[in-house]
Short mmCIF file of C-alpha atoms in Angstrom, two decimals:
data_model
loop_
_atom_site.label_atom_id
_atom_site.label_comp_id
_atom_site.label_asym_id
_atom_site.label_seq_id
_atom_site.Cartn_x
_atom_site.Cartn_y
_atom_site.Cartn_z
CA MET A 1 63.75 -51.10 5.49
CA PRO A 2 66.60 -49.74 2.63
CA VAL A 3 65.11 -48.96 -1.03
CA ILE A 4 65.10 -51.57 -3.44
CA ASP A 5 64.29 -52.11 -6.82
CA ALA A 6 60.80 -53.72 -8.22
CA PHE A 7 60.57 -57.00 -8.08
CA GLU A 8 58.11 -59.99 -8.52
CA MET A 9 58.08 -62.97 -6.29
CA SER A 10 56.25 -66.65 -6.54
CA SER A 11 53.10 -66.89 -4.25
CA THR A 12 54.29 -69.73 -2.77
CA GLU A 13 57.13 -72.11 -2.06
CA VAL A 14 58.87 -74.03 -4.51
CA THR A 15 57.11 -77.28 -4.29
CA VAL A 16 58.02 -81.03 -5.32
CA ALA A 17 56.01 -81.21 -8.38
CA LEU A 18 58.28 -78.25 -9.84
CA TRP A 19 61.62 -79.13 -8.19
CA GLN A 20 61.54 -82.51 -9.72
CA GLU A 21 59.71 -81.37 -13.54
CA VAL A 22 62.90 -78.85 -13.62
CA LEU A 23 65.44 -81.36 -11.78
CA PHE A 24 64.90 -84.24 -14.27
CA TRP A 25 64.97 -81.80 -17.51
CA ALA A 26 68.14 -80.25 -16.00
CA MET A 27 69.99 -83.28 -15.38
CA GLU A 28 69.42 -84.42 -18.91
CA ASN A 29 70.91 -80.83 -20.39
CA GLY A 30 74.00 -80.52 -18.72
CA TYR A 31 73.37 -79.88 -14.99
CA ARG A 32 74.50 -81.97 -12.07
CA PHE A 33 72.84 -82.91 -9.05
CA ARG A 34 73.47 -85.62 -6.35
CA THR A 35 70.74 -88.40 -6.65
CA ASP A 36 70.72 -89.75 -3.41
CA GLN A 37 68.29 -87.41 -1.65
CA TRP A 38 64.44 -88.22 -2.00
CA TRP A 39 63.70 -85.30 -4.05
CA ALA A 40 65.29 -87.10 -6.84
CA ARG A 41 63.28 -90.32 -7.13
CA PRO A 42 59.24 -90.61 -8.06
CA VAL A 43 57.12 -89.48 -4.82
CA PRO A 44 53.43 -90.50 -3.92
CA ASP A 45 51.15 -87.79 -5.42
CA GLU A 46 49.99 -86.42 -2.00
CA MET A 47 53.81 -84.99 -1.61
CA LEU A 48 53.72 -83.30 -5.09
CA GLN A 49 52.38 -80.13 -3.39
CA LEU A 50 54.57 -79.84 -0.51
CA PRO A 51 57.52 -77.48 -0.48
CA VAL A 52 60.82 -79.37 -1.55
CA THR A 53 63.10 -79.54 1.53
CA ASN A 54 66.02 -81.05 2.72
CA ILE A 55 68.40 -79.00 -0.07
CA HIS A 56 71.48 -77.53 0.35
CA TRP A 57 71.98 -73.95 -0.66
CA ARG A 58 74.37 -74.95 -3.57
CA GLU A 59 71.60 -77.41 -4.95
CA THR A 60 68.99 -74.47 -4.76
CA VAL A 61 70.82 -72.10 -6.78
CA VAL A 62 71.79 -74.56 -10.00
CA TRP A 63 68.17 -75.49 -10.02
CA ILE A 64 67.24 -71.87 -10.28
CA ASN A 65 69.70 -71.46 -13.17
CA ALA A 66 68.24 -74.73 -14.61
CA LEU A 67 64.72 -73.40 -14.52
CA SER A 68 65.69 -70.00 -15.97
CA GLU A 69 67.68 -72.21 -18.88
CA MET A 70 64.69 -74.41 -19.64
CA SER A 71 62.08 -71.35 -19.42
CA GLY A 72 64.40 -69.55 -22.21
CA LEU A 73 65.68 -66.92 -19.91
CA LYS A 74 69.21 -65.99 -18.47
CA PRO A 75 70.36 -67.81 -15.83
CA SER A 76 71.22 -65.41 -12.79
CA TYR A 77 74.12 -67.59 -11.26
CA TYR A 78 78.09 -68.05 -12.58
CA ARG A 79 81.00 -69.44 -11.42
CA ALA A 80 82.76 -67.10 -8.87
CA GLY A 81 85.30 -64.35 -10.38
CA ARG A 82 84.51 -65.16 -13.65
CA PRO A 83 82.21 -63.07 -16.54
CA TRP A 84 79.24 -64.15 -17.45
CA THR A 85 78.89 -66.46 -20.26
CA LEU A 86 77.09 -69.85 -21.06
CA GLU A 87 80.12 -71.93 -20.01
CA ASN A 88 80.21 -70.09 -16.76
CA VAL A 89 76.96 -70.63 -15.69
CA TYR A 90 76.72 -72.28 -12.42
CA ARG A 91 75.52 -76.02 -12.91
CA ASP A 92 77.19 -78.37 -10.78
CA ALA A 93 75.45 -79.12 -7.36
CA THR A 94 77.75 -82.26 -6.69
CA SER A 95 80.50 -80.61 -4.87
CA ASP A 96 81.34 -82.34 -1.47
CA SER A 97 82.77 -79.31 0.24
CA ALA A 98 81.29 -78.72 3.51
CA SER A 99 82.44 -75.14 3.16
CA ARG A 100 82.06 -72.23 0.23
CA ASP A 101 83.33 -74.16 -2.61
CA GLY A 102 85.81 -72.31 -5.04
CA ASP A 103 82.72 -71.83 -7.71
CA ASP A 104 80.14 -70.61 -5.28
CA PRO A 105 78.73 -67.59 -6.46
CA TYR A 106 78.63 -64.12 -4.46
CA PRO A 107 77.07 -61.18 -4.52
CA ASP A 108 79.05 -60.03 -7.44
CA ASP A 109 78.51 -63.20 -9.38
CA VAL A 110 75.14 -62.83 -10.01
CA GLU A 111 73.08 -61.16 -13.08
CA TRP A 112 70.79 -59.23 -11.10
CA TYR A 113 68.55 -57.73 -13.87
CA GLY A 114 69.13 -60.35 -16.53
CA GLY A 115 65.67 -61.53 -16.57
CA GLY A 116 66.10 -65.09 -14.74
CA PHE A 117 64.94 -66.15 -11.88
CA ARG A 118 67.00 -66.14 -8.52
CA LEU A 119 66.57 -66.38 -4.64
CA PRO A 120 65.32 -63.15 -3.14
CA THR A 121 67.54 -61.06 -0.94
CA GLU A 122 66.99 -60.58 2.58
CA ALA A 123 65.66 -57.19 2.08
CA GLU A 124 63.58 -58.06 -0.51
CA TRP A 125 62.25 -61.29 1.29
CA GLU A 126 61.18 -59.03 4.39
CA TYR A 127 59.77 -56.12 2.32
CA ALA A 128 57.42 -58.61 1.07
CA ALA A 129 56.61 -60.62 4.10
CA ARG A 130 55.95 -57.53 6.11
CA TYR A 131 53.83 -55.74 3.66
CA SER A 132 50.16 -54.80 4.75
CA ASP A 133 47.65 -52.34 2.86
CA GLU A 134 47.24 -50.48 5.45
CA GLY A 135 50.75 -49.35 5.67
CA GLN A 136 54.02 -50.35 4.72
CA LEU A 137 56.27 -49.90 8.11
CA PRO A 138 56.25 -51.71 10.45
CA GLY A 139 53.93 -53.83 8.40
CA ASN A 140 52.80 -57.46 9.77
CA VAL A 141 54.23 -59.04 12.59
CA HIS A 142 53.51 -62.44 10.75
CA ALA A 143 52.93 -62.61 7.11
CA GLY A 144 49.40 -62.43 6.68
CA SER A 145 48.62 -61.66 10.30
CA ASN A 146 49.59 -58.57 12.31
CA ARG A 147 47.99 -59.91 15.83
CA GLU A 148 49.81 -63.22 17.62
CA PRO A 149 46.11 -64.82 18.04
CA ASP A 150 45.55 -64.79 14.66
CA ILE A 151 48.54 -66.30 13.47
CA ASP A 152 47.18 -69.82 12.89
CA ARG A 153 45.27 -68.60 10.11
CA ALA A 154 48.27 -67.73 8.13
CA ALA A 155 51.21 -69.88 9.06
CA TRP A 156 52.00 -73.49 9.73
CA THR A 157 53.87 -73.48 13.15
CA SER A 158 54.18 -75.74 15.95
CA ARG A 159 51.14 -75.01 17.27
CA ASN A 160 48.67 -75.97 14.33
CA SER A 161 51.11 -78.46 12.60
CA GLU A 162 51.11 -81.82 13.96
CA ASP A 163 54.31 -83.46 14.99
CA GLY A 164 55.92 -80.15 13.05
CA GLU A 165 55.07 -81.71 9.53
CA ILE A 166 55.66 -79.39 6.62
CA GLN A 167 52.28 -79.00 4.98
CA SER A 168 51.29 -78.32 1.22
CA VAL A 169 51.58 -74.74 0.00
CA GLY A 170 48.92 -72.52 -0.12
CA GLN A 171 46.53 -73.68 2.32
CA LEU A 172 46.17 -70.97 4.83
CA ALA A 173 45.80 -67.17 4.55
CA ALA A 174 47.78 -64.97 2.27
CA ASN A 175 49.14 -61.36 2.72
CA ASP A 176 48.06 -58.16 1.02
CA LEU A 177 50.69 -59.35 -1.80
CA GLY A 178 48.96 -62.82 -2.57
CA LEU A 179 51.98 -64.68 -0.72
CA TYR A 180 51.39 -67.87 1.16
CA ASP A 181 53.38 -69.13 4.08
CA MET A 182 56.07 -66.38 4.08
CA SER A 183 55.68 -67.28 7.58
CA GLY A 184 55.81 -70.68 9.17
CA ASN A 185 56.05 -73.94 6.78
CA ALA A 186 59.39 -74.23 5.61
CA SER A 187 62.13 -72.01 6.14
CA GLU A 188 63.31 -70.04 2.94
CA TYR A 189 66.68 -69.29 1.86
CA VAL A 190 67.63 -65.72 1.07
CA PHE A 191 70.73 -65.26 -1.07
CA ASP A 192 72.44 -62.97 1.56
CA LEU A 193 75.40 -64.08 3.71
CA TRP A 194 74.73 -63.87 7.21
CA ASN A 195 76.24 -61.11 9.38
CA SER A 196 74.52 -59.06 12.28
CA TYR A 197 72.64 -55.63 11.43
CA ASP A 198 74.96 -54.05 13.84
CA SER A 199 78.10 -54.94 12.57
CA ASP A 200 77.72 -53.32 9.22
CA PRO A 201 75.10 -51.10 9.32
CA ALA A 202 75.97 -49.00 6.34
CA ALA A 203 75.89 -52.06 4.22
CA TYR A 204 72.48 -53.39 5.66
CA SER A 205 70.78 -49.66 5.09
CA ALA A 206 72.39 -49.07 1.40
CA PRO A 207 69.76 -49.19 -1.54
CA ASN A 208 69.42 -52.84 -2.74
CA THR A 209 71.42 -54.20 0.12
CA ARG A 210 72.66 -57.63 -0.51
CA GLY A 211 74.36 -58.19 2.84
CA PRO A 212 78.35 -58.71 3.71
CA ARG A 213 80.10 -59.40 0.47
CA GLU A 214 83.31 -60.94 1.82
CA GLU A 215 84.54 -64.51 1.36
CA ARG A 216 85.11 -64.98 5.08
CA TYR A 217 81.27 -65.21 5.29
CA THR A 218 80.59 -68.91 5.22
CA LYS A 219 76.95 -68.72 6.45
CA VAL A 220 73.53 -68.27 4.36
CA VAL A 221 70.66 -66.51 5.72
CA PHE A 222 67.25 -68.30 6.12
CA ARG A 223 64.01 -66.40 6.83
CA GLY A 224 60.51 -67.21 8.06
CA GLY A 225 60.65 -70.08 10.57
CA ASN A 226 58.81 -73.14 10.16
CA THR A 227 56.90 -75.89 11.34
CA ARG A 228 59.06 -76.86 14.19
CA TYR A 229 58.94 -73.36 16.11
CA ASP A 230 56.33 -71.38 17.86
CA GLU A 231 54.92 -67.86 16.85
CA SER A 232 58.13 -66.13 18.03
CA VAL A 233 60.03 -67.46 15.69
CA ASN A 234 57.73 -67.12 12.89
CA ARG A 235 57.98 -63.46 13.16
CA VAL A 236 58.83 -61.60 9.61
CA SER A 237 61.59 -60.17 11.64
CA HIS A 238 63.29 -63.18 12.95
CA ARG A 239 66.90 -64.03 11.34
CA MET A 240 68.46 -67.57 11.17
CA PHE A 241 71.41 -68.84 9.59
CA TRP A 242 72.92 -72.53 7.71
CA ASP A 243 76.59 -72.93 7.54
CA PHE A 244 78.26 -74.57 4.94
CA ARG A 245 80.46 -76.57 7.28
CA TYR A 246 77.27 -78.67 8.26
CA ALA A 247 77.74 -80.77 5.30
CA SER A 248 74.10 -82.71 5.85
CA HIS A 249 70.84 -81.46 4.33
CA ASN A 250 67.83 -79.51 6.37
CA SER A 251 64.58 -81.34 6.46
CA GLN A 252 62.60 -77.85 7.10
CA MET A 253 64.99 -75.70 4.46
CA GLY A 254 63.04 -74.55 1.28
CA PHE A 255 62.75 -71.70 -1.11
CA ARG A 256 61.09 -69.39 -3.31
CA LEU A 257 61.63 -67.33 -6.40
CA VAL A 258 61.94 -63.90 -7.56
CA ARG A 259 62.82 -62.08 -10.67
CA SER A 260 63.77 -58.48 -11.16
CA LEU A 261 61.44 -56.30 -13.02
CA PRO A 262 63.33 -54.47 -15.93
CA ARG A 263 64.84 -50.89 -14.53
CA ASP A 264 63.51 -47.52 -16.02
#
């Protein structure tokens, strides 16, 4: 694992309840979202503690900016190739582009230490998912459980989730950091663009690695498996990607939040 700076992470995936609270505030305060998705309409109470899913990566980072601003914090993401100013904060999630849009932020377009919320990097996500009080490396095979037969106590997978349905957050065992559902339930976006580890080992082993930076990479990484897969895909080491050329939303894709802690 590369060296990474200190950060804090939300104990659960972002819920429908929190998503809607921030979304409705955001649309009244200069942020733009599509309104044709189920999460933009009132939902039954029993859905409020589900992880929000069916969200595009672009909607995710715009929503995170809105949460930061709503919380009195500096938004982390700004429009590509521009300096950080309030005018350049990334606020529009309505682009119809099925590839990376000209304004989509890349790793150089993030206030990593500005105090606002953001997506975890892939290295941060895996560090948190693998963590075990018994020893840091190699850590857990599944977050919250280091033995395959025990995965049902810590992760919603195709084995214990009826018909692959997403489940309310925080019902199963947390890992030793108090984090729930990092294996199974909804898949989770991270900020990194996709490339194979072998293609650029220096980049992936560098301190605070954020993955490839070149604009030719159009795939974003997601981690953690989900309820459609068995325990092999729900291992903390398993990587998947979502290509911006797929314009549709993914019913299994969610996310959780991190913030960088102040540097000494």
